[in-house]
CSV table of C-alpha atoms in Angstrom, one decimal:
chain,number,residue,atom,x,y,z
A,304,MET,CA,10.5,190.3,-59.8
A,305,ASN,CA,8.2,193.1,-59.1
A,306,GLN,CA,5.6,191.9,-61.4
A,307,ALA,CA,2.5,189.7,-60.7
A,308,VAL,CA,0.8,187.3,-63.1
A,309,GLN,CA,-2.9,187.1,-63.3
A,310,VAL,CA,-4.6,184.1,-65.0
A,311,PHE,CA,-8.4,184.6,-65.3
A,312,GLN,CA,-11.2,182.4,-66.7
A,313,CYS,CA,-9.0,179.9,-68.5
A,314,ASN,CA,-10.4,176.5,-69.5
A,315,ASP,CA,-8.2,173.4,-70.4
A,316,CYS,CA,-5.1,175.5,-70.5
A,317,LEU,CA,-1.3,175.1,-69.7
A,318,VAL,CA,0.4,178.2,-68.5
A,319,VAL,CA,4.0,178.3,-68.1
A,320,VAL,CA,5.7,181.2,-66.2
A,321,LYS,CA,9.3,181.6,-66.8
A,322,GLY,CA,11.8,183.4,-64.4
A,323,LYS,CA,11.2,184.8,-61.1
A,324,VAL,CA,7.9,186.8,-60.5
A,325,ASN,CA,6.4,188.4,-57.5
A,326,ALA,CA,3.1,186.5,-57.3
A,327,ILE,CA,0.7,184.5,-59.5
A,328,THR,CA,-3.0,184.6,-59.2
A,329,VAL,CA,-5.3,182.0,-60.8
A,330,ASP,CA,-8.9,183.1,-60.6
A,331,THR,CA,-12.1,181.2,-62.0
A,332,CYS,CA,-10.1,178.7,-64.1
A,333,LYS,CA,-11.1,175.1,-65.0
A,334,LYS,CA,-8.8,172.2,-65.7
A,335,THR,CA,-5.9,174.6,-66.0
A,336,SER,CA,-2.3,173.7,-65.3
A,337,ILE,CA,0.3,176.3,-64.2
A,338,VAL,CA,4.1,175.6,-64.2
A,339,PHE,CA,6.3,178.3,-62.6
A,340,ASP,CA,9.9,178.8,-61.6
A,341,ASP,CA,10.5,181.0,-58.5
A,342,LEU,CA,8.0,183.2,-56.6
A,343,VAL,CA,8.8,186.0,-54.1
A,344,SER,CA,5.5,186.0,-52.4
A,345,SER,CA,2.5,183.6,-53.2
A,346,MET,CA,0.7,181.5,-55.6
A,347,GLU,CA,-3.0,182.0,-55.2
A,348,PHE,CA,-5.9,179.9,-56.6
A,349,ILE,CA,-9.5,181.3,-56.2
A,350,ASN,CA,-12.7,180.0,-57.6
A,351,CYS,CA,-11.1,177.2,-59.6
A,352,ASP,CA,-12.0,173.6,-60.6
A,353,ARG,CA,-9.6,170.8,-61.2
A,354,ILE,CA,-6.4,172.8,-61.4
A,355,GLN,CA,-2.7,171.8,-61.2
A,356,ALA,CA,0.3,173.7,-60.2
A,357,GLN,CA,3.9,172.6,-60.6
A,358,CYS,CA,6.6,174.6,-58.7
A,359,MET,CA,10.1,174.4,-60.1
A,360,GLY,CA,11.9,176.7,-57.6
A,361,LYS,CA,11.1,178.6,-54.4
A,362,CYS,CA,7.6,179.3,-53.4
A,363,PRO,CA,6.9,180.7,-49.9
A,364,THR,CA,3.0,180.4,-49.9
A,365,ILE,CA,0.3,178.7,-51.9
A,366,SER,CA,-3.2,179.7,-51.1
A,367,VAL,CA,-6.3,177.9,-52.3
A,368,ASP,CA,-9.7,179.4,-51.8
A,369,LYS,CA,-13.2,178.2,-53.1
A,370,THR,CA,-11.5,175.5,-55.3
A,371,ASP,CA,-12.6,172.0,-56.0
A,372,GLY,CA,-9.8,169.7,-56.9
A,373,ALA,CA,-6.2,171.1,-56.8
A,374,GLN,CA,-3.0,169.0,-57.4
A,375,LEU,CA,0.0,170.8,-56.1
A,376,PHE,CA,3.4,169.5,-57.2
A,377,LEU,CA,6.3,170.6,-55.1
A,378,CYS,CA,10.0,170.6,-55.9
A,379,LYS,CA,12.9,170.2,-53.4
A,380,ASP,CA,13.3,174.0,-53.0
A,381,ALA,CA,9.7,174.4,-52.2
A,382,LEU,CA,9.4,172.0,-49.3
A,383,ASP,CA,9.2,174.9,-46.9
A,384,VAL,CA,6.0,176.2,-48.5
A,385,GLN,CA,3.0,177.1,-46.4
A,386,ILE,CA,-0.3,176.1,-48.0
A,387,PHE,CA,-3.4,178.0,-46.9
A,388,SER,CA,-6.7,176.5,-47.9
A,389,SER,CA,-10.3,177.6,-47.3
A,390,LYS,CA,-13.7,176.5,-48.6
A,391,SER,CA,-12.0,174.1,-50.9
A,392,SER,CA,-12.0,170.4,-51.5
A,393,GLU,CA,-9.9,167.6,-53.0
A,394,ILE,CA,-6.5,169.4,-52.6
A,395,ASN,CA,-3.6,166.9,-53.0
A,396,VAL,CA,0.1,167.8,-52.3
A,397,SER,CA,2.8,165.8,-54.2
A,398,VAL,CA,6.1,165.8,-52.7
A,399,PRO,CA,9.3,164.5,-54.4
A,400,GLN,CA,11.2,161.6,-52.8
A,401,ALA,CA,14.9,160.9,-53.1
A,402,SER,CA,14.1,158.3,-55.8
A,403,GLY,CA,12.5,161.0,-57.9
A,404,ASP,CA,9.0,159.7,-57.5
A,405,TYR,CA,6.2,161.8,-56.0
A,406,VAL,CA,4.3,160.8,-53.0
A,407,GLU,CA,0.7,162.3,-52.8
A,408,PHE,CA,-0.8,163.5,-49.7
A,409,ALA,CA,-4.5,164.7,-49.3
A,410,VAL,CA,-5.0,168.0,-47.4
A,411,PRO,CA,-7.9,167.8,-44.7
A,412,GLU,CA,-11.0,169.8,-45.6
A,413,GLN,CA,-13.2,169.4,-42.6
A,414,PHE,CA,-13.1,170.9,-39.1
A,415,LYS,CA,-14.5,169.3,-35.9
A,416,THR,CA,-15.2,171.8,-33.2
A,417,THR,CA,-16.1,170.9,-29.6
A,418,TRP,CA,-16.7,172.9,-26.4
A,419,THR,CA,-14.0,172.5,-23.8
A,420,GLY,CA,-15.8,174.1,-20.8
A,421,LYS,CA,-13.9,177.4,-21.3
A,422,GLY,CA,-13.9,177.9,-25.0
A,423,ILE,CA,-14.1,176.0,-28.3
A,424,HIS,CA,-11.5,173.7,-29.6
A,425,THR,CA,-11.3,173.0,-33.3
A,426,GLU,CA,-9.2,170.4,-35.1
A,427,CYS,CA,-8.8,169.1,-38.6
A,428,VAL,CA,-10.4,165.9,-39.6
A,429,ASP,CA,-8.2,163.7,-41.7
A,430,LYS,CA,-9.8,161.5,-44.2
A,431,MET,CA,-8.1,158.1,-44.0
B,306,MET,CA,-37.9,159.7,-32.8
B,307,ASN,CA,-37.6,157.7,-36.1
B,308,GLN,CA,-38.5,160.6,-38.3
B,309,ALA,CA,-36.3,163.1,-40.0
B,310,VAL,CA,-37.2,166.7,-40.9
B,311,GLN,CA,-36.2,168.1,-44.3
B,312,VAL,CA,-36.2,171.9,-44.7
B,313,PHE,CA,-35.6,172.9,-48.4
B,314,GLN,CA,-35.3,176.2,-50.3
B,315,CYS,CA,-36.7,178.4,-47.5
B,316,ASN,CA,-36.1,182.1,-47.5
B,317,ASP,CA,-36.5,184.4,-44.3
B,318,CYS,CA,-38.3,181.7,-42.5
B,319,LEU,CA,-38.6,180.6,-38.9
B,320,VAL,CA,-39.0,176.9,-38.5
B,321,VAL,CA,-39.8,175.4,-35.1
B,322,VAL,CA,-39.5,171.6,-34.6
B,323,LYS,CA,-41.3,170.4,-31.5
B,324,GLY,CA,-40.4,167.1,-29.5
B,325,LYS,CA,-37.6,164.7,-30.2
B,326,VAL,CA,-36.8,163.8,-33.9
B,327,ASN,CA,-34.0,161.7,-35.5
B,328,ALA,CA,-32.4,164.2,-37.6
B,329,ILE,CA,-33.0,167.7,-39.3
B,330,THR,CA,-31.6,168.7,-42.7
B,331,VAL,CA,-31.7,172.3,-43.8
B,332,ASP,CA,-30.8,172.5,-47.5
B,333,THR,CA,-30.4,175.5,-49.8
B,334,CYS,CA,-32.0,178.0,-47.3
B,335,LYS,CA,-31.4,181.7,-46.8
B,336,LYS,CA,-31.8,183.9,-43.7
B,337,THR,CA,-33.7,181.0,-42.2
B,338,SER,CA,-33.8,180.2,-38.3
B,339,ILE,CA,-34.5,176.8,-37.0
B,340,VAL,CA,-35.4,176.1,-33.3
B,341,PHE,CA,-35.5,172.4,-32.1
B,342,ASP,CA,-35.9,170.4,-29.0
B,343,ASP,CA,-34.0,167.2,-29.0
B,344,LEU,CA,-32.2,165.2,-31.7
B,345,VAL,CA,-31.3,161.6,-31.8
B,346,SER,CA,-28.6,162.1,-34.5
B,347,SER,CA,-27.7,165.2,-36.4
B,348,MET,CA,-28.6,168.8,-37.4
B,349,GLU,CA,-27.3,169.3,-40.9
B,350,PHE,CA,-26.9,172.5,-42.9
B,351,ILE,CA,-25.9,172.3,-46.6
B,352,ASN,CA,-25.8,175.0,-49.3
B,353,CYS,CA,-27.2,177.7,-46.9
B,354,ASP,CA,-26.6,181.4,-46.4
B,355,ARG,CA,-27.0,183.2,-43.2
B,356,ILE,CA,-28.8,180.6,-41.1
B,357,GLN,CA,-29.4,180.5,-37.4
B,358,ALA,CA,-30.0,177.3,-35.3
B,359,GLN,CA,-31.1,177.2,-31.7
B,360,CYS,CA,-31.0,173.9,-29.8
B,361,MET,CA,-33.2,173.6,-26.7
B,362,GLY,CA,-32.2,170.0,-25.8
B,363,LYS,CA,-29.8,167.2,-26.7
B,364,CYS,CA,-28.0,167.3,-30.0
B,365,PRO,CA,-25.0,165.0,-30.7
B,366,THR,CA,-23.9,166.4,-33.9
B,367,ILE,CA,-24.3,169.6,-36.0
B,368,SER,CA,-22.7,169.6,-39.5
B,369,VAL,CA,-22.3,172.7,-41.7
B,370,ASP,CA,-21.3,172.2,-45.3
B,371,LYS,CA,-21.0,174.9,-48.0
B,372,THR,CA,-22.7,177.5,-45.9
B,373,ASP,CA,-21.7,181.1,-45.5
B,374,GLY,CA,-22.9,182.5,-42.2
B,375,ALA,CA,-24.2,180.2,-39.5
B,376,GLN,CA,-25.1,181.3,-36.0
B,377,LEU,CA,-25.4,178.2,-33.7
B,378,PHE,CA,-27.0,178.7,-30.3
B,379,LEU,CA,-26.4,175.9,-27.8
B,380,CYS,CA,-28.0,175.1,-24.7
B,381,LYS,CA,-26.6,173.4,-21.5
B,382,ASP,CA,-27.7,170.0,-22.5
B,383,ALA,CA,-25.9,170.4,-26.0
B,384,LEU,CA,-22.5,171.3,-24.8
B,385,ASP,CA,-21.1,167.9,-25.7
B,386,VAL,CA,-22.1,168.5,-29.3
B,387,GLN,CA,-19.5,167.9,-32.1
B,388,ILE,CA,-19.7,170.5,-34.9
B,389,PHE,CA,-18.4,169.4,-38.3
B,390,SER,CA,-17.8,172.1,-40.8
B,391,SER,CA,-16.5,172.1,-44.4
B,392,LYS,CA,-16.4,174.6,-47.3
B,393,SER,CA,-18.1,177.1,-45.1
B,394,SER,CA,-17.5,180.6,-43.6
B,395,GLU,CA,-18.5,182.8,-40.9
B,396,ILE,CA,-19.8,180.1,-38.5
B,397,ASN,CA,-20.2,181.3,-34.9
B,398,VAL,CA,-21.2,179.2,-31.9
B,399,SER,CA,-23.0,180.9,-28.9
B,400,VAL,CA,-22.6,179.1,-25.6
B,401,PRO,CA,-24.7,180.0,-22.6
B,402,GLN,CA,-23.0,181.1,-19.4
B,403,ALA,CA,-24.1,180.6,-15.8
B,404,SER,CA,-25.5,184.2,-15.9
B,405,GLY,CA,-27.7,183.3,-18.8
B,406,ASP,CA,-25.8,185.4,-21.3
B,407,TYR,CA,-24.3,183.8,-24.4
B,408,VAL,CA,-20.7,184.1,-25.4
B,409,GLU,CA,-19.9,183.9,-29.1
B,410,PHE,CA,-17.0,182.0,-30.5
B,411,ALA,CA,-15.9,182.0,-34.2
B,412,VAL,CA,-15.2,178.6,-35.8
B,413,PRO,CA,-11.8,178.7,-37.8
B,414,GLU,CA,-12.2,178.3,-41.6
B,415,GLN,CA,-8.7,178.1,-43.0
B,416,PHE,CA,-6.1,175.4,-42.9
B,417,LYS,CA,-2.4,175.8,-42.9
B,418,THR,CA,-0.5,172.8,-44.3
B,419,THR,CA,3.4,172.3,-44.1
B,420,TRP,CA,5.8,169.6,-45.0
B,421,THR,CA,7.4,167.9,-41.9
B,422,GLY,CA,10.0,166.0,-43.8
B,423,LYS,CA,7.9,162.7,-43.5
B,424,GLY,CA,4.5,163.9,-44.3
B,425,ILE,CA,2.2,166.9,-44.3
B,426,HIS,CA,0.9,168.6,-41.1
B,427,THR,CA,-2.3,170.6,-41.2
B,428,GLU,CA,-3.6,172.9,-38.6
B,429,CYS,CA,-6.5,175.3,-38.3
B,430,VAL,CA,-5.8,179.0,-38.6
B,431,ASP,CA,-7.7,180.9,-35.9
B,432,LYS,CA,-8.7,184.4,-36.8
B,433,MET,CA,-7.9,186.5,-33.8
């Protein structure tokens, strides 16, 4: 529970993390899947390409930075997760339904900023 | 007015576009400044690093994609601009005040996504 897992420069891998760890960082990986049980703090992706993550327990935070293509599969215990994303594209979140099926949602990746007369206002642009 | 300007692979340059053109694209440039009068459609930055833009007239849209460091100086006629940004960092917008001074605003670059029970909700994270 006090230890962190670092996954670095993996290609075409499946990494399974058993038990409860503090944090997992996946850095500069391609086409890599990671399956984990419980996290105390965060799951972090940085500089990745086409990655998948499947969470089997609690996970307070997922952060995705400089990553193109991320499939995040949540479980029921992880529905209160906060997902932070920056400089990334094609992030999808799959959420389990009562039926057991997953429904996929695309995370916005573009900002629209306008001047309000007093300051700037920025909103997310949803691709529909 | 029917012509577009392409600026490609410039380093340490100052580009001045006189008169009204349809669009300007600045692609793969570093430390480049662009000053332009009026635009019919859009000013676009892609794959740039530390760029500056100064608008002297109308400009409906500025888009910034895959760019680190953008200083956008607006004029009074351009305050209705829409700025679209994606996969970028350190974008600042400078807006003229009645006194003639500019006030600078930072454009958010991070998204926070949460599950609402029915779908996902994404908001911009302001750095304060």
